[in-house]
PDB file of C-alpha atoms in Angstrom:
ATOM      1  CA  MET A   1     120.239  98.851  84.797  1.00  0.00           C
ATOM      2  CA  LYS A   2     118.267  95.849  86.361  1.00  0.00           C
ATOM      3  CA  LEU A   3     116.990  97.653  89.299  1.00  0.00           C
ATOM      4  CA  LYS A   4     113.402  97.740  90.431  1.00  0.00           C
ATOM      5  CA  PHE A   5     112.225 100.108  92.991  1.00  0.00           C
ATOM      6  CA  VAL A   6     109.339 102.137  94.301  1.00  0.00           C
ATOM      7  CA  ALA A   7     109.683 105.802  94.883  1.00  0.00           C
ATOM      8  CA  LEU A   8     107.308 107.143  97.912  1.00  0.00           C
ATOM      9  CA  ASP A   9     106.228 110.628  99.111  1.00  0.00           C
ATOM     10  CA  PHE A  10     103.601 111.582 101.727  1.00  0.00           C
ATOM     11  CA  GLU A  11     102.121 114.886 102.563  1.00  0.00           C
ATOM     12  CA  THR A  12     100.528 115.479 106.022  1.00  0.00           C
ATOM     13  CA  ALA A  13      97.739 117.631 107.219  1.00  0.00           C
ATOM     14  CA  ASN A  14      99.441 118.868 110.199  1.00  0.00           C
ATOM     15  CA  GLN A  15     102.839 118.111 112.313  1.00  0.00           C
ATOM     16  CA  LYS A  16     101.770 114.881 113.176  1.00  0.00           C
ATOM     17  CA  ARG A  17     103.333 112.101 111.206  1.00  0.00           C
ATOM     18  CA  ASP A  18     100.308 110.138 111.079  1.00  0.00           C
ATOM     19  CA  SER A  19      98.092 112.559 109.512  1.00  0.00           C
ATOM     20  CA  VAL A  20      98.678 111.615 105.736  1.00  0.00           C
ATOM     21  CA  CYS A  21      96.752 113.638 103.407  1.00  0.00           C
ATOM     22  CA  ALA A  22      98.289 112.651 100.100  1.00  0.00           C
ATOM     23  CA  VAL A  23     100.460 109.692  98.859  1.00  0.00           C
ATOM     24  CA  GLY A  24     102.364 109.461  95.577  1.00  0.00           C
ATOM     25  CA  MET A  25     104.099 106.501  94.303  1.00  0.00           C
ATOM     26  CA  ALA A  26     106.290 105.977  91.103  1.00  0.00           C
ATOM     27  CA  MET A  27     107.086 102.417  90.510  1.00  0.00           C
ATOM     28  CA  VAL A  28     110.342 101.790  88.296  1.00  0.00           C
ATOM     29  CA  GLU A  29     111.740  98.903  86.418  1.00  0.00           C
ATOM     30  CA  ASN A  30     114.938  99.247  84.607  1.00  0.00           C
ATOM     31  CA  GLY A  31     115.429 102.988  84.784  1.00  0.00           C
ATOM     32  CA  ILE A  32     111.785 103.499  83.584  1.00  0.00           C
ATOM     33  CA  ILE A  33     108.456 104.632  85.555  1.00  0.00           C
ATOM     34  CA  VAL A  34     106.128 101.695  84.836  1.00  0.00           C
ATOM     35  CA  ASP A  35     103.350 102.457  87.055  1.00  0.00           C
ATOM     36  CA  GLU A  36     102.343 105.386  89.431  1.00  0.00           C
ATOM     37  CA  TYR A  37      99.598 105.785  92.430  1.00  0.00           C
ATOM     38  CA  TYR A  38      98.566 108.913  93.600  1.00  0.00           C
ATOM     39  CA  SER A  39      95.662 109.301  96.205  1.00  0.00           C
ATOM     40  CA  LEU A  40      94.304 112.005  98.269  1.00  0.00           C
ATOM     41  CA  VAL A  41      93.842 110.667 102.004  1.00  0.00           C
ATOM     42  CA  ASN A  42      91.207 111.696 104.623  1.00  0.00           C
ATOM     43  CA  PRO A  43      93.606 112.046 107.633  1.00  0.00           C
ATOM     44  CA  GLU A  44      90.660 112.226 110.164  1.00  0.00           C
ATOM     45  CA  ASP A  45      92.506 114.970 111.672  1.00  0.00           C
ATOM     46  CA  TYR A  46      92.876 118.499 111.439  1.00  0.00           C
ATOM     47  CA  PHE A  47      94.670 120.717 109.037  1.00  0.00           C
ATOM     48  CA  SER A  48      97.237 123.144 110.153  1.00  0.00           C
ATOM     49  CA  SER A  49      97.646 126.495 108.175  1.00  0.00           C
ATOM     50  CA  PHE A  50     101.513 125.804 108.076  1.00  0.00           C
ATOM     51  CA  ASN A  51     100.951 122.182 106.250  1.00  0.00           C
ATOM     52  CA  VAL A  52      98.231 123.772 103.895  1.00  0.00           C
ATOM     53  CA  ASP A  53     100.581 126.553 102.949  1.00  0.00           C
ATOM     54  CA  ILE A  54     103.227 124.132 101.835  1.00  0.00           C
ATOM     55  CA  HIS A  55     101.172 121.735  99.781  1.00  0.00           C
ATOM     56  CA  GLY A  56      97.948 123.627  99.188  1.00  0.00           C
ATOM     57  CA  ILE A  57      95.699 120.392 100.392  1.00  0.00           C
ATOM     58  CA  THR A  58      92.725 121.470 102.566  1.00  0.00           C
ATOM     59  CA  ALA A  59      90.038 119.801 104.927  1.00  0.00           C
ATOM     60  CA  ALA A  60      87.575 120.385 101.932  1.00  0.00           C
ATOM     61  CA  ASP A  61      89.847 118.581  99.268  1.00  0.00           C
ATOM     62  CA  VAL A  62      90.013 115.454 101.210  1.00  0.00           C
ATOM     63  CA  LYS A  63      86.387 115.426 102.891  1.00  0.00           C
ATOM     64  CA  ASN A  64      85.034 112.558 100.563  1.00  0.00           C
ATOM     65  CA  MET A  65      88.520 110.820 100.001  1.00  0.00           C
ATOM     66  CA  PRO A  66      89.163 107.287 101.548  1.00  0.00           C
ATOM     67  CA  ASN A  67      91.173 107.219 104.894  1.00  0.00           C
ATOM     68  CA  PHE A  68      94.673 105.381 105.140  1.00  0.00           C
ATOM     69  CA  PRO A  69      93.494 101.949 105.722  1.00  0.00           C
ATOM     70  CA  VAL A  70      91.596 102.109 102.393  1.00  0.00           C
ATOM     71  CA  VAL A  71      94.403 103.460 100.698  1.00  0.00           C
ATOM     72  CA  SER A  72      96.870 101.035 102.116  1.00  0.00           C
ATOM     73  CA  ARG A  73      95.123  98.253 100.280  1.00  0.00           C
ATOM     74  CA  GLU A  74      96.626  99.958  97.031  1.00  0.00           C
ATOM     75  CA  LEU A  75     100.157 100.608  98.668  1.00  0.00           C
ATOM     76  CA  TRP A  76     101.175  97.390 100.530  1.00  0.00           C
ATOM     77  CA  PRO A  77     101.365  95.337  97.285  1.00  0.00           C
ATOM     78  CA  ARG A  78     103.440  97.958  95.737  1.00  0.00           C
ATOM     79  CA  LEU A  79     105.805  98.052  98.789  1.00  0.00           C
ATOM     80  CA  THR A  80     105.940  94.686 100.273  1.00  0.00           C
ATOM     81  CA  GLY A  81     109.617  93.135  99.134  1.00  0.00           C
ATOM     82  CA  ASN A  82     110.601  96.034  97.117  1.00  0.00           C
ATOM     83  CA  LEU A  83     113.354  98.736  97.551  1.00  0.00           C
ATOM     84  CA  VAL A  84     111.584 101.629  98.763  1.00  0.00           C
ATOM     85  CA  ILE A  85     113.190 105.110  98.083  1.00  0.00           C
ATOM     86  CA  ALA A  86     112.006 108.581  99.430  1.00  0.00           C
ATOM     87  CA  HIS A  87     113.645 112.007  99.479  1.00  0.00           C
ATOM     88  CA  ASN A  88     114.278 112.495 103.159  1.00  0.00           C
ATOM     89  CA  ALA A  89     113.602 108.879 103.903  1.00  0.00           C
ATOM     90  CA  SER A  90     113.504 109.270 107.808  1.00  0.00           C
ATOM     91  CA  PHE A  91     110.369 111.459 107.286  1.00  0.00           C
ATOM     92  CA  ASP A  92     108.403 109.186 104.814  1.00  0.00           C
ATOM     93  CA  ILE A  93     109.321 106.149 106.573  1.00  0.00           C
ATOM     94  CA  GLY A  94     108.450 107.596 109.893  1.00  0.00           C
ATOM     95  CA  VAL A  95     104.929 108.713 108.456  1.00  0.00           C
ATOM     96  CA  LEU A  96     104.264 105.144 107.226  1.00  0.00           C
ATOM     97  CA  LYS A  97     105.396 103.655 110.488  1.00  0.00           C
ATOM     98  CA  GLN A  98     103.417 106.292 112.448  1.00  0.00           C
ATOM     99  CA  VAL A  99      99.830 105.918 110.276  1.00  0.00           C
ATOM    100  CA  THR A 100     100.320 102.341 110.321  1.00  0.00           C
ATOM    101  CA  GLN A 101     100.205 102.396 114.015  1.00  0.00           C
ATOM    102  CA  LYS A 102      97.558 104.908 114.209  1.00  0.00           C
ATOM    103  CA  TYR A 103      95.273 102.319 112.412  1.00  0.00           C
ATOM    104  CA  GLY A 104      96.457  99.058 113.759  1.00  0.00           C
ATOM    105  CA  LEU A 105      97.822  97.752 110.386  1.00  0.00           C
ATOM    106  CA  ALA A 106     100.580  95.497 110.090  1.00  0.00           C
ATOM    107  CA  MET A 107     103.701  97.121 108.565  1.00  0.00           C
ATOM    108  CA  PRO A 108     104.871  95.999 105.002  1.00  0.00           C
ATOM    109  CA  ASN A 109     108.382  94.368 105.026  1.00  0.00           C
ATOM    110  CA  PHE A 110     110.761  96.135 102.445  1.00  0.00           C
ATOM    111  CA  TYR A 111     114.217  97.875 102.047  1.00  0.00           C
ATOM    112  CA  TYR A 112     114.593 101.475 101.861  1.00  0.00           C
ATOM    113  CA  ALA A 113     117.095 104.386 100.736  1.00  0.00           C
ATOM    114  CA  CYS A 114     117.158 107.857 100.933  1.00  0.00           C
ATOM    115  CA  THR A 115     117.783 109.916  97.814  1.00  0.00           C
ATOM    116  CA  TYR A 116     118.686 113.066  99.885  1.00  0.00           C
ATOM    117  CA  GLN A 117     121.601 110.815 101.108  1.00  0.00           C
ATOM    118  CA  ILE A 118     122.387 109.560  97.667  1.00  0.00           C
ATOM    119  CA  ALA A 119     122.119 113.364  96.258  1.00  0.00           C
ATOM    120  CA  LYS A 120     124.474 114.647  98.884  1.00  0.00           C
ATOM    121  CA  LEU A 121     126.965 111.908  98.075  1.00  0.00           C
ATOM    122  CA  SER A 122     126.720 112.203  94.515  1.00  0.00           C
ATOM    123  CA  TRP A 123     126.628 115.975  93.898  1.00  0.00           C
ATOM    124  CA  ALA A 124     128.268 117.216  96.800  1.00  0.00           C
ATOM    125  CA  ASN A 125     128.959 120.368  95.379  1.00  0.00           C
ATOM    126  CA  LEU A 126     125.526 121.792  95.243  1.00  0.00           C
ATOM    127  CA  PRO A 127     124.762 124.571  97.912  1.00  0.00           C
ATOM    128  CA  ASN A 128     121.981 122.140  99.369  1.00  0.00           C
ATOM    129  CA  HIS A 129     120.325 118.935  98.625  1.00  0.00           C
ATOM    130  CA  ARG A 130     116.673 119.802  98.994  1.00  0.00           C
ATOM    131  CA  LEU A 131     114.387 118.186  96.534  1.00  0.00           C
ATOM    132  CA  SER A 132     113.853 121.305  94.667  1.00  0.00           C
ATOM    133  CA  THR A 133     117.728 122.021  94.398  1.00  0.00           C
ATOM    134  CA  ILE A 134     118.468 118.599  93.072  1.00  0.00           C
ATOM    135  CA  ALA A 135     115.642 118.460  90.543  1.00  0.00           C
ATOM    136  CA  ALA A 136     116.686 121.782  89.308  1.00  0.00           C
ATOM    137  CA  HIS A 137     120.165 120.831  88.912  1.00  0.00           C
ATOM    138  CA  LEU A 138     119.238 117.427  87.152  1.00  0.00           C
ATOM    139  CA  GLU A 139     116.536 119.354  85.064  1.00  0.00           C
ATOM    140  CA  LEU A 140     113.772 117.457  86.264  1.00  0.00           C
ATOM    141  CA  GLU A 141     110.140 118.664  86.298  1.00  0.00           C
ATOM    142  CA  LEU A 142     108.692 119.304  89.765  1.00  0.00           C
ATOM    143  CA  ASP A 143     105.454 120.733  91.172  1.00  0.00           C
ATOM    144  CA  HIS A 144     107.175 120.761  94.914  1.00  0.00           C
ATOM    145  CA  HIS A 145     105.079 119.136  97.684  1.00  0.00           C
ATOM    146  CA  HIS A 146     102.676 117.531  95.289  1.00  0.00           C
ATOM    147  CA  ALA A 147     103.024 113.937  96.466  1.00  0.00           C
ATOM    148  CA  MET A 148     102.895 112.252  92.886  1.00  0.00           C
ATOM    149  CA  SER A 149     105.517 114.941  91.487  1.00  0.00           C
ATOM    150  CA  ASP A 150     107.689 114.566  94.381  1.00  0.00           C
ATOM    151  CA  ALA A 151     107.791 110.995  93.876  1.00  0.00           C
ATOM    152  CA  ARG A 152     108.639 111.093  90.279  1.00  0.00           C
ATOM    153  CA  ALA A 153     111.590 113.507  90.911  1.00  0.00           C
ATOM    154  CA  CYS A 154     112.735 111.169  93.582  1.00  0.00           C
ATOM    155  CA  ALA A 155     112.641 108.068  91.376  1.00  0.00           C
ATOM    156  CA  LYS A 156     114.479 110.064  88.442  1.00  0.00           C
ATOM    157  CA  ILE A 157     117.387 111.382  90.915  1.00  0.00           C
ATOM    158  CA  LEU A 158     117.945 107.524  91.788  1.00  0.00           C
ATOM    159  CA  VAL A 159     117.959 106.896  88.173  1.00  0.00           C
ATOM    160  CA  GLN A 160     120.310 109.414  87.275  1.00  0.00           C
ATOM    161  CA  ALA A 161     122.615 108.529  90.380  1.00  0.00           C
ATOM    162  CA  MET A 162     122.822 104.915  89.084  1.00  0.00           C
ATOM    163  CA  GLN A 163     123.807 106.211  85.756  1.00  0.00           C
ATOM    164  CA  LYS A 164     126.423 108.395  86.981  1.00  0.00           C
ATOM    165  CA  TYR A 165     128.165 105.603  88.593  1.00  0.00           C
ATOM    166  CA  ASN A 166     127.289 103.014  85.999  1.00  0.00           C
ATOM    167  CA  CYS A 167     125.388 100.883  88.607  1.00  0.00           C
ATOM    168  CA  GLU A 168     123.074  97.897  87.573  1.00  0.00           C
ATOM    169  CA  THR A 169     122.169  97.234  91.426  1.00  0.00           C
ATOM    170  CA  MET A 170     121.548  99.078  94.842  1.00  0.00           C
ATOM    171  CA  LYS A 171     123.988  97.127  96.500  1.00  0.00           C
ATOM    172  CA  GLU A 172     126.712  98.740  93.758  1.00  0.00           C
ATOM    173  CA  LEU A 173     125.458 101.988  94.309  1.00  0.00           C
ATOM    174  CA  ALA A 174     125.656 101.638  98.260  1.00  0.00           C
ATOM    175  CA  ARG A 175     129.349 100.274  97.602  1.00  0.00           C
ATOM    176  CA  LYS A 176     130.406 103.091  95.361  1.00  0.00           C
ATOM    177  CA  THR A 177     128.943 105.916  97.240  1.00  0.00           C
ATOM    178  CA  GLY A 178     128.438 104.727 100.874  1.00  0.00           C
ATOM    179  CA  CYS A 179     124.898 105.067 100.759  1.00  0.00           C
ATOM    180  CA  GLN A 180     122.895 103.193 103.254  1.00  0.00           C
ATOM    181  CA  VAL A 181     120.084 100.651 102.469  1.00  0.00           C
ATOM    182  CA  ARG A 182     117.962  99.729 105.516  1.00  0.00           C
ATOM    183  CA  ARG A 183     115.201  97.282 106.223  1.00  0.00           C
ATOM    184  CA  VAL A 184     111.781  97.936 107.788  1.00  0.00           C
TER     185      VAL A 184
END
């Protein structure tokens, strides 16, 4: 498999998509995770108990962590010009767009695809296509709602879908499954 891509996952402090409190990225080349990046992020915003119950990150955990503009210096080189994937990409790409607007940053240019959509097309017989369900079906390790673990699982889902359909490129996978690749 010749595919190079980045799996991305965000956690947010509250219902606002610009309240990033954690980010995880897994960089993949030829089907192997070759680099990872994880950081807690100070969202400079409040934490809702609903979100804390999901991911376990609190205001105290991020008090001395960098804000998004600082973390973006690590993210942008990994995102720009690459294929970016996320499970439920509309959420994660929406988070990226809104936090970028919040801080007046230029949005990096990249293509993206959604492993939720890919999983739905590839393993249609499952009761649902949540990350935890797909990870269990594919026997992937997952500490759900930890951004690094979610990004790793997302990366491995795409690799397994590529293998299932014997694809070398994302274009081939899109042709065989009907999944969409979009541009930011």
